[in-house]
Short mmCIF file of C-alpha atoms in Angstrom, two decimals:
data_model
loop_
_atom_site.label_atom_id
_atom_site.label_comp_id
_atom_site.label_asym_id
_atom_site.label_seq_id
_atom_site.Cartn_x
_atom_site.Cartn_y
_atom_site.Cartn_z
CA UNK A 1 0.00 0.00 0.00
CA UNK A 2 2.55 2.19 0.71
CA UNK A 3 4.33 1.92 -2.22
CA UNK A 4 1.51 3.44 -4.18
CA UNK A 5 2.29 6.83 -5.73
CA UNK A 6 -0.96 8.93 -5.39
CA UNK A 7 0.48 11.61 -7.38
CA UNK A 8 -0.10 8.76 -10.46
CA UNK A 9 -2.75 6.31 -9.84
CA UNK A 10 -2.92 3.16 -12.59
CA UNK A 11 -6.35 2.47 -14.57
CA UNK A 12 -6.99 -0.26 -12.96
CA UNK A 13 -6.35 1.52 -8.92
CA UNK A 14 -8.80 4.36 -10.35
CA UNK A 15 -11.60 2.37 -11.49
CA UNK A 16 -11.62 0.67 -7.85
CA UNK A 17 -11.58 3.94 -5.96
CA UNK A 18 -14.54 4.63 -7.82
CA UNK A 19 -16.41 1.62 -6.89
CA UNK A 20 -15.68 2.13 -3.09
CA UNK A 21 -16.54 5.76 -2.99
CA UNK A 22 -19.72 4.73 -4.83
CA UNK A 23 -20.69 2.77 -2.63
CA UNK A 24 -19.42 4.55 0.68
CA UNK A 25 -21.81 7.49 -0.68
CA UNK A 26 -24.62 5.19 -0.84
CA UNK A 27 -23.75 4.58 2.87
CA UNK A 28 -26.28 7.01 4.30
CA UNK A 29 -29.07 6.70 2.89
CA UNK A 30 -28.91 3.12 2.65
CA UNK A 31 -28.58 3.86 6.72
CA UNK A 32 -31.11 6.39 6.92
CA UNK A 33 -34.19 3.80 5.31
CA UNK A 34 -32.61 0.83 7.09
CA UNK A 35 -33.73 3.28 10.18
CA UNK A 36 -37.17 4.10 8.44
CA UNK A 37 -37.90 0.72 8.02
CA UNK A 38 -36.97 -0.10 11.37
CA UNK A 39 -38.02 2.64 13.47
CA UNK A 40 -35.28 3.47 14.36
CA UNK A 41 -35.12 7.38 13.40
CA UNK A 42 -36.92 8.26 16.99
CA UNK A 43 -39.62 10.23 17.46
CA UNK A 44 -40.24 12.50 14.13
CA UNK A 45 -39.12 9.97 11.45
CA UNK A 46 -40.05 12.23 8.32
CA UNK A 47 -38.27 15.20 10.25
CA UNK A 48 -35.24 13.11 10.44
CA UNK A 49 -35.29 11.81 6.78
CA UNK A 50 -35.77 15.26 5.99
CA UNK A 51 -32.57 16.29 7.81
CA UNK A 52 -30.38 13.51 6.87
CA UNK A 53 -31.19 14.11 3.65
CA UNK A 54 -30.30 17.52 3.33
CA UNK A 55 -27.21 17.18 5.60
CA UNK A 56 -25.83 14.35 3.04
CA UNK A 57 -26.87 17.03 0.13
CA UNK A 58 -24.51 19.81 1.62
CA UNK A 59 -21.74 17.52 2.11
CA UNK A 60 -21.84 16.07 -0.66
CA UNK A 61 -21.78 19.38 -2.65
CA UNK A 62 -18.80 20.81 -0.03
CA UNK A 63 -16.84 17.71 -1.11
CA UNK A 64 -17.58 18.36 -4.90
CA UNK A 65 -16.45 21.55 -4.36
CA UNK A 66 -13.28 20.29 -3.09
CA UNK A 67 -12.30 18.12 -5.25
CA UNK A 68 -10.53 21.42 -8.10
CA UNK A 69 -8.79 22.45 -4.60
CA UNK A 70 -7.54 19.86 -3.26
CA UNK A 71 -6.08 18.29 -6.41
CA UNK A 72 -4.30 21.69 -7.01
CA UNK A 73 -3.15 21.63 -3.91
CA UNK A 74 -1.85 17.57 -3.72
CA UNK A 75 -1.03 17.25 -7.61
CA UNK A 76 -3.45 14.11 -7.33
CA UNK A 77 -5.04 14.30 -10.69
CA UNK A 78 -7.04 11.47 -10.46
CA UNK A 79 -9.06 13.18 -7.50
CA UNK A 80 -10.93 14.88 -10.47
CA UNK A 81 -12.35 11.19 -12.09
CA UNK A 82 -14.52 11.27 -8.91
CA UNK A 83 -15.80 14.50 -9.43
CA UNK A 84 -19.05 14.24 -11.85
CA UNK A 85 -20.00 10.88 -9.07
CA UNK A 86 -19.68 13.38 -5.82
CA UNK A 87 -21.32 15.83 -7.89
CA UNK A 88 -24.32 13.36 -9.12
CA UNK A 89 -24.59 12.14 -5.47
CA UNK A 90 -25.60 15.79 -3.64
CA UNK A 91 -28.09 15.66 -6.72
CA UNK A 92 -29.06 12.21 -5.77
CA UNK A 93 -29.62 13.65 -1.84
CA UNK A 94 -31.59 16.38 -3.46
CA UNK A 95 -34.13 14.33 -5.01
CA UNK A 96 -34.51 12.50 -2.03
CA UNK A 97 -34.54 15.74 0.01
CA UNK A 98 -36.90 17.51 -2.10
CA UNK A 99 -39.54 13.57 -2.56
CA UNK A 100 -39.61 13.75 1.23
CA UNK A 101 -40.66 17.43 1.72
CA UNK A 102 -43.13 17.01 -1.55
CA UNK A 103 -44.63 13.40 -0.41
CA UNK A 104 -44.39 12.91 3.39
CA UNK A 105 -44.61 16.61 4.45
CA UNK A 106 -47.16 18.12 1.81
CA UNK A 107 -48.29 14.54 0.47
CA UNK A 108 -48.46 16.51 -3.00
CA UNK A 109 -50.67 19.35 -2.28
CA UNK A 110 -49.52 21.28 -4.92
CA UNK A 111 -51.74 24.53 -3.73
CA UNK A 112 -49.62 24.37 -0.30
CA UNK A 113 -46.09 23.87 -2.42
CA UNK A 114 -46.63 26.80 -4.32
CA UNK A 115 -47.44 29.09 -1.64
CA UNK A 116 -44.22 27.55 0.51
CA UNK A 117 -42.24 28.06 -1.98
CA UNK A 118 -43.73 31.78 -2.87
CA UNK A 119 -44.15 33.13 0.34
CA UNK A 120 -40.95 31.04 2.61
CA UNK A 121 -37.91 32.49 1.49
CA UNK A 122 -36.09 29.42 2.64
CA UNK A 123 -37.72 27.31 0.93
CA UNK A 124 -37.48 29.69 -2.33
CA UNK A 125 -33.80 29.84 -2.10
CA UNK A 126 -34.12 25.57 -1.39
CA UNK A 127 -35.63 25.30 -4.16
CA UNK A 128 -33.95 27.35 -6.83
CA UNK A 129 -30.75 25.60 -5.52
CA UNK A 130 -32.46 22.45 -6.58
CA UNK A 131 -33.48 23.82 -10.14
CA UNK A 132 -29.99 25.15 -10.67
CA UNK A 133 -28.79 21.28 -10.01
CA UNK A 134 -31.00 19.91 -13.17
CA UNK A 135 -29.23 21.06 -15.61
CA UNK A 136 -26.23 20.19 -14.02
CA UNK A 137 -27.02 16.58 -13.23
CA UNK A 138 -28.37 16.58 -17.14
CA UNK A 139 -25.19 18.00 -18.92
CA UNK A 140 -23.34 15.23 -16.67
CA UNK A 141 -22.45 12.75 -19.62
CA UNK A 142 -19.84 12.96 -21.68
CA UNK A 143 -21.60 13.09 -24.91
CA UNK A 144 -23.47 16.53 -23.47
CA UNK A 145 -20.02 18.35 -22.26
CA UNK A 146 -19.24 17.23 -26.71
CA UNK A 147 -22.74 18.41 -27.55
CA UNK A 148 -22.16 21.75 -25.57
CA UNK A 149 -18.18 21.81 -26.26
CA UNK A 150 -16.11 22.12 -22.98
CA UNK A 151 -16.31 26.52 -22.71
CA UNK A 152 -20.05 26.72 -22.28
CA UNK A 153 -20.31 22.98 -20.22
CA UNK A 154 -17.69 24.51 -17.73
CA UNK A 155 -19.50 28.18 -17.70
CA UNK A 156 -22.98 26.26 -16.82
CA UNK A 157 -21.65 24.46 -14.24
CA UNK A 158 -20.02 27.59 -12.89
CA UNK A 159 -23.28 27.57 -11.36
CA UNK A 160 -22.64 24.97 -8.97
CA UNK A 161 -20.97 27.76 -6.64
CA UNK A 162 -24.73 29.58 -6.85
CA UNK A 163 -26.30 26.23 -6.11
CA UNK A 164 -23.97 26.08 -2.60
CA UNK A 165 -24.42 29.46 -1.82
CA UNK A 166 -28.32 29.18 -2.00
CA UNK A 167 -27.76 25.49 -0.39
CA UNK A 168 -26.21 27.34 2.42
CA UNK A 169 -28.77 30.37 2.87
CA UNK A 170 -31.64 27.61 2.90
CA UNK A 171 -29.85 25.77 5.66
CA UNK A 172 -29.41 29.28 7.75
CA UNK A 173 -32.86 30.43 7.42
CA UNK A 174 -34.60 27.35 8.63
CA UNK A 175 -32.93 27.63 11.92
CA UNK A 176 -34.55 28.64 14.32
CA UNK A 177 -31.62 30.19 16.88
CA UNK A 178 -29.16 27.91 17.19
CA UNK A 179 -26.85 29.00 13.81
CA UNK A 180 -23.27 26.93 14.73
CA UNK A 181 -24.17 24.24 11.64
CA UNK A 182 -25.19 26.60 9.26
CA UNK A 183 -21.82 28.55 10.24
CA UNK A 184 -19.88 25.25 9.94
CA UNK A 185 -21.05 24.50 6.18
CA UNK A 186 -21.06 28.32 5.55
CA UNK A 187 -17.29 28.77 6.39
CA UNK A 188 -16.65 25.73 4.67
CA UNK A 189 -18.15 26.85 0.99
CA UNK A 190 -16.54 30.23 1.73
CA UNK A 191 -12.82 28.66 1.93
CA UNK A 192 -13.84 26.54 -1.23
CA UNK A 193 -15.05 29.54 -2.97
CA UNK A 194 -12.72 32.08 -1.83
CA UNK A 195 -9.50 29.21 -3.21
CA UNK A 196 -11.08 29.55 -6.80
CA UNK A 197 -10.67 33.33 -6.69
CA UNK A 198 -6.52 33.18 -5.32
CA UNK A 199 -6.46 30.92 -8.43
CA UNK A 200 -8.13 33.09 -10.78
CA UNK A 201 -6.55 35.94 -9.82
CA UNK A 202 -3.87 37.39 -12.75
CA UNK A 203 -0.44 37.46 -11.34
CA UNK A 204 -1.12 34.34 -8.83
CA UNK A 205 1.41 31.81 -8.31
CA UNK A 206 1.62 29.56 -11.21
CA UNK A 207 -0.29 26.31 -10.64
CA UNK A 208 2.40 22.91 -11.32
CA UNK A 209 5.61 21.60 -9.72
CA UNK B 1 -45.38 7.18 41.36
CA UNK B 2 -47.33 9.88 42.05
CA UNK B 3 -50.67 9.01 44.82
CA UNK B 4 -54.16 9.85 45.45
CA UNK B 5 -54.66 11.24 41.34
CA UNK B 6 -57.85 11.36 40.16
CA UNK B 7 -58.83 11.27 37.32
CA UNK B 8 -60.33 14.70 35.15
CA UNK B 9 -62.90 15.23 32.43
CA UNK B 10 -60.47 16.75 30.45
CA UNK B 11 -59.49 13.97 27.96
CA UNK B 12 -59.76 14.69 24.26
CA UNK B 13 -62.12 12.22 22.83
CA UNK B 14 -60.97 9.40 20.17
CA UNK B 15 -57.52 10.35 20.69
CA UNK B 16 -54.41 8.28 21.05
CA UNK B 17 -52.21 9.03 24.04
CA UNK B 18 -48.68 9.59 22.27
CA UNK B 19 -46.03 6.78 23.38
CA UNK B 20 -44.31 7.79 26.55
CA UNK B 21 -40.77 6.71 25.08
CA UNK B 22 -41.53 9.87 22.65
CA UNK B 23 -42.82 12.12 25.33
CA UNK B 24 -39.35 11.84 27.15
CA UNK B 25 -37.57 11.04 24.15
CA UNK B 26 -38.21 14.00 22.10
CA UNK B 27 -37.93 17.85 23.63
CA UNK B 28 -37.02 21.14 22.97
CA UNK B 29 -35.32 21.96 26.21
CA UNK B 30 -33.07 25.10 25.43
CA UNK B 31 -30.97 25.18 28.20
CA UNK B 32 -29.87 21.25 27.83
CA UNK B 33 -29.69 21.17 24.09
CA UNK B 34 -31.32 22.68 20.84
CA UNK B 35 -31.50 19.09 19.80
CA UNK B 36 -34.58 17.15 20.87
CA UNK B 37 -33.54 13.68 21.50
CA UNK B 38 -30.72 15.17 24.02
CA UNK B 39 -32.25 16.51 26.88
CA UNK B 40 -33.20 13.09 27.72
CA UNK B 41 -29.52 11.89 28.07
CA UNK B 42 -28.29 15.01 29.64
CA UNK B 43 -30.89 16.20 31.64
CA UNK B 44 -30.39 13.83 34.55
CA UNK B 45 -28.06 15.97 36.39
CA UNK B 46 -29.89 18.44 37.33
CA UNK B 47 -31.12 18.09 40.88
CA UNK B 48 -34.61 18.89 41.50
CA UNK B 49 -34.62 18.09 45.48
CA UNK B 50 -34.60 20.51 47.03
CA UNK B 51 -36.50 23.10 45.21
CA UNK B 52 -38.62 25.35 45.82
CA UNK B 53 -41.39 27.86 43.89
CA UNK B 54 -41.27 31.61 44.87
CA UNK B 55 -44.57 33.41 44.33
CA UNK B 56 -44.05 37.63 44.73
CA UNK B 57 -45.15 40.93 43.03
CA UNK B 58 -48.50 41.66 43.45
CA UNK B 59 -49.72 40.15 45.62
CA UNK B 60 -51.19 40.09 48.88
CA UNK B 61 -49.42 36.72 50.58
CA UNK B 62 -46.23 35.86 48.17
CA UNK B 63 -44.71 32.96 49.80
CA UNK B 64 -42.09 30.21 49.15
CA UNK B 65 -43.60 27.01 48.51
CA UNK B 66 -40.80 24.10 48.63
CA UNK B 67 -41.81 21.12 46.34
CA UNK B 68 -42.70 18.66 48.24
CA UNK B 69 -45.43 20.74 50.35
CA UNK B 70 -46.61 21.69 46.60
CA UNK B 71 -47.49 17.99 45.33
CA UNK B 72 -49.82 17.76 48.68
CA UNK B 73 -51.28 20.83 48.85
CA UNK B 74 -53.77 20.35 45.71
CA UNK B 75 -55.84 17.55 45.09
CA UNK B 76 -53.56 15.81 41.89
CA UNK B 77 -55.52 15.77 38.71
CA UNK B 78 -54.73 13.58 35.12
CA UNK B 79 -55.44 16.12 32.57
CA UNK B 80 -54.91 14.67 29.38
CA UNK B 81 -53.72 17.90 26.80
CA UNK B 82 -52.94 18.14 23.31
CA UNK B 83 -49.76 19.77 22.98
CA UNK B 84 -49.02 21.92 20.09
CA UNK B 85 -45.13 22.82 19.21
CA UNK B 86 -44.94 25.89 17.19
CA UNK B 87 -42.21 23.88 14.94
CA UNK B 88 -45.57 21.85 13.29
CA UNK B 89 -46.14 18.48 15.70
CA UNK B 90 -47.86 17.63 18.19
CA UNK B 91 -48.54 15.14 21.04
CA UNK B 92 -50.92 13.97 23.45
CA UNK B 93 -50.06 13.98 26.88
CA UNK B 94 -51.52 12.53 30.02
CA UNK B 95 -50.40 15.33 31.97
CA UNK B 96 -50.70 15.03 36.57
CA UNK B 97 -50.92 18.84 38.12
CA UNK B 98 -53.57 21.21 39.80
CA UNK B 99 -54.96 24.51 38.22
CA UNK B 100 -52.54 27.19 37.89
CA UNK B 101 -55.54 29.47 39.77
CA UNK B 102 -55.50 27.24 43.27
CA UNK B 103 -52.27 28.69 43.45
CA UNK B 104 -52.41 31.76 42.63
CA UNK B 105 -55.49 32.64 44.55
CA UNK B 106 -53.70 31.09 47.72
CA UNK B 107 -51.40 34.34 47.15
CA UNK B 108 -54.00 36.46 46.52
CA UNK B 109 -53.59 38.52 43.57
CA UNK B 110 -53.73 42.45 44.00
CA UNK B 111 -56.00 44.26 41.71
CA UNK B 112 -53.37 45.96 40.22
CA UNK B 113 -51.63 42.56 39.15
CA UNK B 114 -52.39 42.19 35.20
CA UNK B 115 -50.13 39.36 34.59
CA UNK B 116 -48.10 36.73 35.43
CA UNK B 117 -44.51 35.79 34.46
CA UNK B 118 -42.69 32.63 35.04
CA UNK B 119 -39.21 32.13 35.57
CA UNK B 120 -37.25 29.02 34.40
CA UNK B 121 -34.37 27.64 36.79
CA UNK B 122 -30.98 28.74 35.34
CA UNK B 123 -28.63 25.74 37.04
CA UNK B 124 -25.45 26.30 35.35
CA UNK B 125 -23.78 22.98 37.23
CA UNK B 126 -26.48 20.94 35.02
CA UNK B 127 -27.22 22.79 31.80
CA UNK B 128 -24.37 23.42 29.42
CA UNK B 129 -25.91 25.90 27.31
CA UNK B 130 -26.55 28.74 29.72
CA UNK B 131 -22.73 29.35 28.82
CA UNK B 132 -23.94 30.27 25.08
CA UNK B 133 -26.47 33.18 24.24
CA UNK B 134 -29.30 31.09 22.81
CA UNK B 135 -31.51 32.74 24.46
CA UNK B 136 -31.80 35.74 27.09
CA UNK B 137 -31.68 32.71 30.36
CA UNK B 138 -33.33 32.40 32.68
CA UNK B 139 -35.86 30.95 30.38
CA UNK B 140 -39.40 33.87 31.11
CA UNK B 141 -42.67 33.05 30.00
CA UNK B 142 -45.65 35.19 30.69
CA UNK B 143 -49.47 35.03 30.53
CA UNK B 144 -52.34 37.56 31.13
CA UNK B 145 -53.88 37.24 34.56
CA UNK B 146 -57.35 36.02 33.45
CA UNK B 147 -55.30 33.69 30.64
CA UNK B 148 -53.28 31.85 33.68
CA UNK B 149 -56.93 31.58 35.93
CA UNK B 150 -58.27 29.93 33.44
CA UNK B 151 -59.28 26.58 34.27
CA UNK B 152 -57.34 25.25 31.83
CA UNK B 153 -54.01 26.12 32.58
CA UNK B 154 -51.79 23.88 34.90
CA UNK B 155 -49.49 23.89 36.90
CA UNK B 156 -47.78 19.82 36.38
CA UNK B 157 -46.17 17.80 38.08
CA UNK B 158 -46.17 14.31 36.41
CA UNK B 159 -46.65 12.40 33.60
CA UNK B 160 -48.28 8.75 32.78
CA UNK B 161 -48.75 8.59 36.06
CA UNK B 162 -45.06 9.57 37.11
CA UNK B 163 -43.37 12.46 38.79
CA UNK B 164 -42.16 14.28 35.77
CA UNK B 165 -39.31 13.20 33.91
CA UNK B 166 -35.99 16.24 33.75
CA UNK B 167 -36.29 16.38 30.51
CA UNK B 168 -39.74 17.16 30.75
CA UNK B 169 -39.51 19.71 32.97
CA UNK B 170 -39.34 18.63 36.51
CA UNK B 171 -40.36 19.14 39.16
CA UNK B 172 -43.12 21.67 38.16
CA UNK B 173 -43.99 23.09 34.82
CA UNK B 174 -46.53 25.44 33.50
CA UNK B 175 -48.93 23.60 30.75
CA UNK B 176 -51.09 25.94 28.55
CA UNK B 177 -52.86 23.86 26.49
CA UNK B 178 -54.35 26.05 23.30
CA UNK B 179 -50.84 28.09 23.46
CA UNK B 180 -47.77 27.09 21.05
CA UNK B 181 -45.90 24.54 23.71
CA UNK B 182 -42.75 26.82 24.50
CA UNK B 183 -45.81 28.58 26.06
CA UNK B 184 -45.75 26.20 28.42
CA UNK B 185 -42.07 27.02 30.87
CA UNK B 186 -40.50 24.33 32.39
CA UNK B 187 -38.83 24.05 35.63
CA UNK B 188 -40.09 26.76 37.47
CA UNK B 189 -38.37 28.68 40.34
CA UNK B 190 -40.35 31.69 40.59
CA UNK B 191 -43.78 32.81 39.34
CA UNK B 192 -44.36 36.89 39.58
CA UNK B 193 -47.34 38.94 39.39
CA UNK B 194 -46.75 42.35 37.69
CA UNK B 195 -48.71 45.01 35.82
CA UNK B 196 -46.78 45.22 32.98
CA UNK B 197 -46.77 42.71 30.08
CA UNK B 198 -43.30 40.39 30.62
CA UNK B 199 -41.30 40.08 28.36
CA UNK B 200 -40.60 36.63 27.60
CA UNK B 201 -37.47 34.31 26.64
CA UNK B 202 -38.40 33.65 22.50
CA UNK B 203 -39.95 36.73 21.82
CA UNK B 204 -36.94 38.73 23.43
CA UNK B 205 -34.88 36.39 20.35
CA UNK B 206 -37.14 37.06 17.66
CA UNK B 207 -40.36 39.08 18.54
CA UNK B 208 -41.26 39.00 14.65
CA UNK B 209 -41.86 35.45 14.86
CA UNK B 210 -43.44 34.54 18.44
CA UNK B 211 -45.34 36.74 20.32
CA UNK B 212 -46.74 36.92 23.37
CA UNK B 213 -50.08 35.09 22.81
CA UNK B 214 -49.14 32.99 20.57
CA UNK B 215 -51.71 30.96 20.73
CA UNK B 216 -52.36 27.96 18.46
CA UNK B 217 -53.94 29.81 14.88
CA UNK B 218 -53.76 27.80 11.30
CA UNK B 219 -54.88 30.99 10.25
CA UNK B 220 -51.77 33.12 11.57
CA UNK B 221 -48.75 31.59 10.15
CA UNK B 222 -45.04 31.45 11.34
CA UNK B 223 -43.08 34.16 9.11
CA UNK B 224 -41.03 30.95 8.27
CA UNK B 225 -43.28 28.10 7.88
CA UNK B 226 -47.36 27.33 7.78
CA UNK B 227 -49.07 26.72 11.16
CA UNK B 228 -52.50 24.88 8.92
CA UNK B 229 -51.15 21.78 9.46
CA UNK B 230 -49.22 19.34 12.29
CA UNK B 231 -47.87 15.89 12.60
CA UNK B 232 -48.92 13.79 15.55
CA UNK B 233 -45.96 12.68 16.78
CA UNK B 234 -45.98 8.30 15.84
CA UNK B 235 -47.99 9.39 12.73
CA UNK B 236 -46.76 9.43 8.97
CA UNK B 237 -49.69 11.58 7.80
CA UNK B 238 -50.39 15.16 8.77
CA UNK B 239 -53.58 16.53 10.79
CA UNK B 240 -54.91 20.01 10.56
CA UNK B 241 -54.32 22.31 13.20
CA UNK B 242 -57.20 23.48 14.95
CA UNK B 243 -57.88 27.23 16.00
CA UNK B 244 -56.55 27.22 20.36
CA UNK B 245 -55.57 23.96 19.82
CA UNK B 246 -58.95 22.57 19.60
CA UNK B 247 -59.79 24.47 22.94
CA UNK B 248 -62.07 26.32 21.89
CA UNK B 249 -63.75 27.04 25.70
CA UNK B 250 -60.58 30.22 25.85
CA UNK B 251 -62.15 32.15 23.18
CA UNK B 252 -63.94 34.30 25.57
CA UNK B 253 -60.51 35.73 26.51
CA UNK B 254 -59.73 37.01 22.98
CA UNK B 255 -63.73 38.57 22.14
CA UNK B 256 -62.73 41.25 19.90
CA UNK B 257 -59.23 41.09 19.87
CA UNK B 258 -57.53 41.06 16.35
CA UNK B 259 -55.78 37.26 16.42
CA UNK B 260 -53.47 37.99 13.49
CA UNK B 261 -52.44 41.15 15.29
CA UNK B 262 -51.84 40.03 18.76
CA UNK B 263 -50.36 36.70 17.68
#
C-alpha cells in the first residue's frame, strides 16, 4: 500500500476507488431507510429523513467543491475522475430531500407547495438551488459536455458555486436560533469559494511543480 | 409514582395518548440542548430536590412554597392535553398537576396585578448551554392574569402517572394547552405577578416570529413556515391544526381582539 504513488494512480487503482466511494456514498441513505424501516429514526421519522437528507446534500456538494482544490493543492489528478459521481450524489440527496418534503410533508398538495415556496424564502432559495442542479445533473455525460463543447459545459456548471451558496442560505434560514451548523457549512463553501478566486486571480502563483 | 390522582374530564375524545418513550424522548429543552432527542440523556443531572417555587409581586401573601409541600397541597388531577409545538407536531399527553388558579389565589392577587410571568431555573452545574447566548436565560414566560386563571391552565407535576421526567420539565412546569408549547415554561423557580406585560425568553430572540399570545392559529402563520397543518408525533400523515388547539372554551378571553395582530 505504501508503495503506491498517489500523485499517479494506474487504470486499474482508479476504477476501484470509484467503486468504493460509490458505494461509501450510498452509505447514508442506505442507513437512513434501514432506520425508516426499522423505526429506528426516533420520534419524528419524516423530520429526520428530511434532515439527513439535506445534511448528506450539503456535504456532498462541499466535497464536490473540493475536489478542483484539493487536487491543485496535492497534484493528485485522479481526485478529479470522482468528481461528476460526488457531484451526481448531492443531486441524488436532493431528489430525495426535495420527494420527502413534496410526499411525506405536503403529500403533493400542490396549492400548499406553491405558496411555501412563494411566500418562505427558505424554501425559495431551497428550491432554486435544486433547479440550478438539473441542468447540471443533465449536462453530466460525456456526450453533453461534446454536444455543448467544454467553454459553455464549464461556464454552466459555474453555477454549482450559486447552487452552494443558495444550499447554504436555505440551511441558515430554517434555523430557528441555534446558527453553529449553518456557520460550519457556511465557512466551509466560503474557503472553497474564496480558493477559486486566489487561483483566478492574474499574477497568482503559477499552478504545477 | 405519584398518589391519590384522580382522574379529570379533560381527555380529548378518540384520541391516542402519544407513546411515553416519545414524550421523554423528544424535547425542545433550550438550556440542555437545541436538539430534541438530548435533553433526555443530559438532563439527569440536574437536581430537583430541594426546590422550591417563589410566588411575589402583586400580591397580597407571596410565599415560598418548597416542592414537596406543593405535590400535597392540591388535590392531583390527570389532565390529558394536546400539545401543540410551534415547529408543526404535536402530542398527546396525560399530563398530573392542579390549576394554575388554586395557586395563585392562595397568594392572593392584588387588583393591580395584570399578569403573570414565570421564571425558568438557570442551574449552570447541570445545563451546558446557559454558557452560550441562545436565548436571554433564565428561560421567562408570561401570561395575562385572566389567561393563567383559566381553568385550563396547569401547573404539572407528572406524567403517565409519574413524577415528571428532567427532561420534561421537573419538578413543576406550566402547561397551557391552546398556546404554542414553549408557552408552556418548564422548571419553574419563581412565578411573579406584575402590571406590565413580561417580556418573555423567544420573543426577546425574535419578537417577529413569536409573540406573546401565541396561541395555536392555522390561520396566523409562522413568518417561516405554515401553522395549517401538524404531525402527531408516531404518525406518517399530517392533521390540521385546529384554531386554540382545539380548545375552543378560551375564546372568551380574545372577544374582539384582532388574532393575526396580537399573535
Amino acid at each position: 500500500m505504501l508503495s503506491i504513488n498517489l500523485r499517479k494512480l494506474t487504470p486499474a487503482r482508479i476504477s476501484q476507488l470509484k467503486y468504493i466511494v460509490f458505494l461509501l456514498c450510498l452509505l447514508p441513505a442506505a442507513l437512513l431507510s434501514w432506520r425508516f424501516f426499522n423505526d429506528d429514526l426516533g420520534a419524528n421519522p419524516v423530520e429526520a429523513i428530511t434532515r439527513g437528507s439535506g445534511d448528506w446534500l450539503l456535504r456532498f456538494l462541499l466535497i464536490t467543491l473540493a475536489i478542483t482544490p484539493l487536487r491543485k493543492l496535492t497534484q493528485w489528478n485522479w481526485l478529479v475522475r470522482l468528481r461528476r459521481m460526488l457531484g451526481l450524489y448531492a443531486f441524488f440527496y436532493g431528489v430525495l430531500h426535495l420527494i420527502t418534503y413534496l410526499w411525506l410533508d405536503q403529500f403533493f398538495d400542490w396549492a400548499g407547495i406553491l405558496k411555501d415556496v412563494w411566500k418562505r424564502p427558505f424554501i425559495t432559495v431551497g428550491f432554486a438551488a435544486f433547479v440550478l442542479m438539473i441542468p447540471l445533473a443533465v449536462t453530466s455525460l460525456n456526450a453533453m459536455i461534446r454536444l455543448l463543447g467544454g467553454k459553455r459545459w464549464q461556464l454552466l456548471h459555474r453555477s454549482v458555486y450559486a447552487v452552494g451558496v443558495l444550499g447554504v442560505l436555505h440551511y441558515w434560514w430554517l434555523v430557528k436560533l441555534d446558527i453553529r451548523e449553518p456557520l460550519i457549512y457556511a465557512a466551509v463553501l466560503a474557503i472553497l469559494l474564496a480558493a477559486r478566486l486566489l487561483r483566478n486571480k492574474p499574477g497568482a502563483q503559477k499552478q504545477g511543480a | 409514582k405519584l398518589p391519590n390522582v384522580v382522574a379529570s374530564q379533560y381527555k380529548p375524545a378518540g384520541e391516542a395518548n402519544t407513546p411515553l418513550k416519545y414524550v421523554t424522548g423528544y424535547n425542545n429543552y433550550y438550556e440542555f440542548s437545541v436538539d430534541k432527542e438530548e435533553p433526555a440523556s443530559v438532563a439527569g443531572k440536574m437536581k430537583t430536590r430541594p426546590w422550591t417555587v417563589s410566588i411575589e409581586g402583586l400580591c397580597a401573601k407571596p410565599q415560598t412554597i418548597a416542592i414537596d409541600d406543593l405535590l400535597k397541597f392540591a388535590p392531583l388531577e390527570e389532565r390529558i392535553y394536546r400539545l401543540r409545538c410551534v415547529e408543526g407536531w404535536s402530542m398527546v399527553i396525560p399530563w398530573i398537576g392542579f390549576p394554575l388558579a388554586t395557586l395563585l389565589k392562595r397568594v392572593e392577587p392584588l387588583g393591580s396585578a395584570k399578569f403573570v410571568e414565570f421564571i425558568s431555573v438557570a442551574d449552570k452545574a447541570s445545563m451546558p448551554n446557559l454558557n452560550r447566548a441562545i436565548l436571554d436565560w433564565p428561560y421567562t414566560e408570561g401570561l395575562r392574569l385572566d389567561e393563567a386563571l383559566h381553568p385550563l391552565t396547569l401547573m404539572a407535576v407528572g406524567l403517565y402517572g409519574e413524577e415528571l421526567p428532567n427532561q420534561n420539565g421537573a419538578p413543576i412546569r406550566l402547561v397551557v394547552p391552546w398556546k404554542y408549547g414553549f408557552k408552556s415554561a418548564k422548571s419553574i423557580v419563581r412565578i411573579r405577578l406584575t402590571d406590565k406585560m413580561p417580556g418573555t425568553a423567544w420573543n426577546k430572540a425574535a419578537a417577529n416570529e413569536y409573540g406573546f399570545y401565541s396561541n395555536v392559529n392555522p390561520d396566523v402563520d409562522h413568518p417561516r413556515w405554515s401553522q395549517g397543518s401538524e404531525r402527531r408525533i408516531g404518525e406518517l400523515t399530517k392533521r390540521k391544526t385546529l384554531l386554540f388547539n382545539g380548545y375552543n372554551e378560551v375564546a372568551p378571553l380574545y372577544a374582539g381582539m384582532d388574532l393575526k395582530k396580537n399573535f
